[in-house]
Protein backbone atom coordinates (compact mmCIF):
# COMPACT_ATOMS: atom_id res chain seq x y z
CA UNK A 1 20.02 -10.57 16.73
CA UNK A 2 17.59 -9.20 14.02
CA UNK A 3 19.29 -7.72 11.29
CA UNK A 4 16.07 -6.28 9.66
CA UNK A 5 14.06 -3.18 10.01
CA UNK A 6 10.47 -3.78 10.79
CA UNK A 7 8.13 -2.29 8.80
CA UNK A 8 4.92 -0.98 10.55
CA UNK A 9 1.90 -2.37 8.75
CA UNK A 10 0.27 0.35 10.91
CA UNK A 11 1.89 2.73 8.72
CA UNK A 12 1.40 1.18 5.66
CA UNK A 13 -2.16 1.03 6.88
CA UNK A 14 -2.26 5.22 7.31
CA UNK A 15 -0.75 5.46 3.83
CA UNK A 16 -3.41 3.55 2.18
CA UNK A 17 -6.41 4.48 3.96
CA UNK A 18 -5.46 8.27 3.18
CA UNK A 19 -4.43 7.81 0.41
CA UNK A 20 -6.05 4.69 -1.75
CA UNK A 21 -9.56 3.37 -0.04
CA UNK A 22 -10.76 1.97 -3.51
CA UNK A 23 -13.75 0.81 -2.48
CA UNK A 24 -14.53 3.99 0.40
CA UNK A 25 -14.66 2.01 3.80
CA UNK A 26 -13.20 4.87 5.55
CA UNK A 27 -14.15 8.17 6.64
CA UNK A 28 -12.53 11.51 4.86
CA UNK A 29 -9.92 12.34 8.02
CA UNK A 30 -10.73 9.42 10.33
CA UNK A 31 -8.05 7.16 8.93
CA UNK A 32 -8.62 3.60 9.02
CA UNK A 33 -12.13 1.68 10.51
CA UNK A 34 -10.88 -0.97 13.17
CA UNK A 35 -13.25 -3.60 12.06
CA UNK A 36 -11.79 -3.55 8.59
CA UNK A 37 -8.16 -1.95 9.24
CA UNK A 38 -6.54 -5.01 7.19
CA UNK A 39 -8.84 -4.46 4.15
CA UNK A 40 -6.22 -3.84 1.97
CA UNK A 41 -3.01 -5.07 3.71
CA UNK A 42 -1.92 -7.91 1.27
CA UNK A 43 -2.45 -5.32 -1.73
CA UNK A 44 -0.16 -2.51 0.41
CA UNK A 45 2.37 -4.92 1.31
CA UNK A 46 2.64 -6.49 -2.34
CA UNK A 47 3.63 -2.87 -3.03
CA UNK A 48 6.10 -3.54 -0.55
CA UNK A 49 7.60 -6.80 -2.38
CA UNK A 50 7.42 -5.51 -5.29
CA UNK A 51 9.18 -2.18 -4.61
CA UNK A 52 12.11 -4.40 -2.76
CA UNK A 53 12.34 -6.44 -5.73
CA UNK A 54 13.41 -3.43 -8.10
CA UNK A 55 10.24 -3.11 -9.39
CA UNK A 56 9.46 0.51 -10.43
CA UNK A 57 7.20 2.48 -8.90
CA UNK A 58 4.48 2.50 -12.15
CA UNK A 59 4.61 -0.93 -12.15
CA UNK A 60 3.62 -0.73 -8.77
CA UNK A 61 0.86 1.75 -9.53
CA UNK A 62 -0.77 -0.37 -11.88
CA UNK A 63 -0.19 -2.99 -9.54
CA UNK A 64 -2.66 -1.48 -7.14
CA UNK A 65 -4.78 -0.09 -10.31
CA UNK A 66 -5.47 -3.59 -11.50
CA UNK A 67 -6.55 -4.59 -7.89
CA UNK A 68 -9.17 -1.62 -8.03
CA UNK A 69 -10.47 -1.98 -11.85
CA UNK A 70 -10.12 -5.49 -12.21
CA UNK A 71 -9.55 -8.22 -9.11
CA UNK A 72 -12.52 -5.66 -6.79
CA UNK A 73 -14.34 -5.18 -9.98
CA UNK A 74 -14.81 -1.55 -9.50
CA UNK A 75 -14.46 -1.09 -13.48
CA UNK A 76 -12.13 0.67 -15.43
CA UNK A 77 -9.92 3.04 -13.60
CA UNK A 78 -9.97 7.00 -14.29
CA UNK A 79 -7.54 10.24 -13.80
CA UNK A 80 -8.94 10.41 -10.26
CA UNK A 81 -7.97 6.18 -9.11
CA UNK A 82 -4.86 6.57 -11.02
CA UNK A 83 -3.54 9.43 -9.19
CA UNK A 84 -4.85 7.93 -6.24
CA UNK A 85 -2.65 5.00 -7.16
CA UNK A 86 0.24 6.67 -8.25
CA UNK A 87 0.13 8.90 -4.90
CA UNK A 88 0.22 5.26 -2.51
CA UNK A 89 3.40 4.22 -4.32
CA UNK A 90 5.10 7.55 -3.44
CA UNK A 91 3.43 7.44 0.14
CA UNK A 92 5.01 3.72 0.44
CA UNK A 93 8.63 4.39 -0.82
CA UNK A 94 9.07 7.50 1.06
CA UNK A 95 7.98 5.71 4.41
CA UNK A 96 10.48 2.56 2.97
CA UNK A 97 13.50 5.43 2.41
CA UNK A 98 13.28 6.37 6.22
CA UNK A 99 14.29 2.85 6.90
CA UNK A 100 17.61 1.81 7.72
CA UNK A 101 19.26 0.50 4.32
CA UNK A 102 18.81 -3.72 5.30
CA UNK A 103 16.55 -6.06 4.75
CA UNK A 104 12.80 -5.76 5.57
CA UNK A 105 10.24 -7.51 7.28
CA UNK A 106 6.60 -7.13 9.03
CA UNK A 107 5.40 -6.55 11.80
């Protein structure tokens, strides 16, 4: 029997796109592009570890700010990728507090 709740990298994968898209692969409404939908999947579910490892959600931010500014080397971050940031973190824990209260995993 699994004890953990799966965590839908599909919706981890709305949450970004809307919300994050550093780099602009996807189109204002359309959500995610199918020949890149996992474009920023190990950055979304780092969020994901980091949050379950009491992390707190700025650290989490700049998590994903860092990735932008400095590992894509977009350049330094602004009000506009910060909030941008900041807004994926809250998208991310309020999916993860609809969860049952267990362990995670992916799927």
């Amino acid at each position: 029997m699994n004890l953990y709740p799966k965590i839908k990298l599909s919706a981890l994968r709305d949450i970004g796109w809307k919300l994050w898209d550093p780099i602009g692969l996807g189109l204002p409404g359309e959500g995610w592009p199918e020949h890149c939908a996992d474009e920023y999947d190990r950055y979304l579910l780092h969020v994901v570890g980091m949050l379950n490892q009491a992390n707190s959600p700025e650290e989490a931010a700049e998590y994903l700010e860092w990735v932008g500014s400095e590992y894509m080397g977009l350049g330094p971050s602004n009000t506009l990728a910060r909030k941008a940031c900041v807004e994926t973190v809250q998208g991310i824990i309020a999916y993860l507090q609809d969860l049952p209260e267990i362990p995670l995993s992916v799927r």
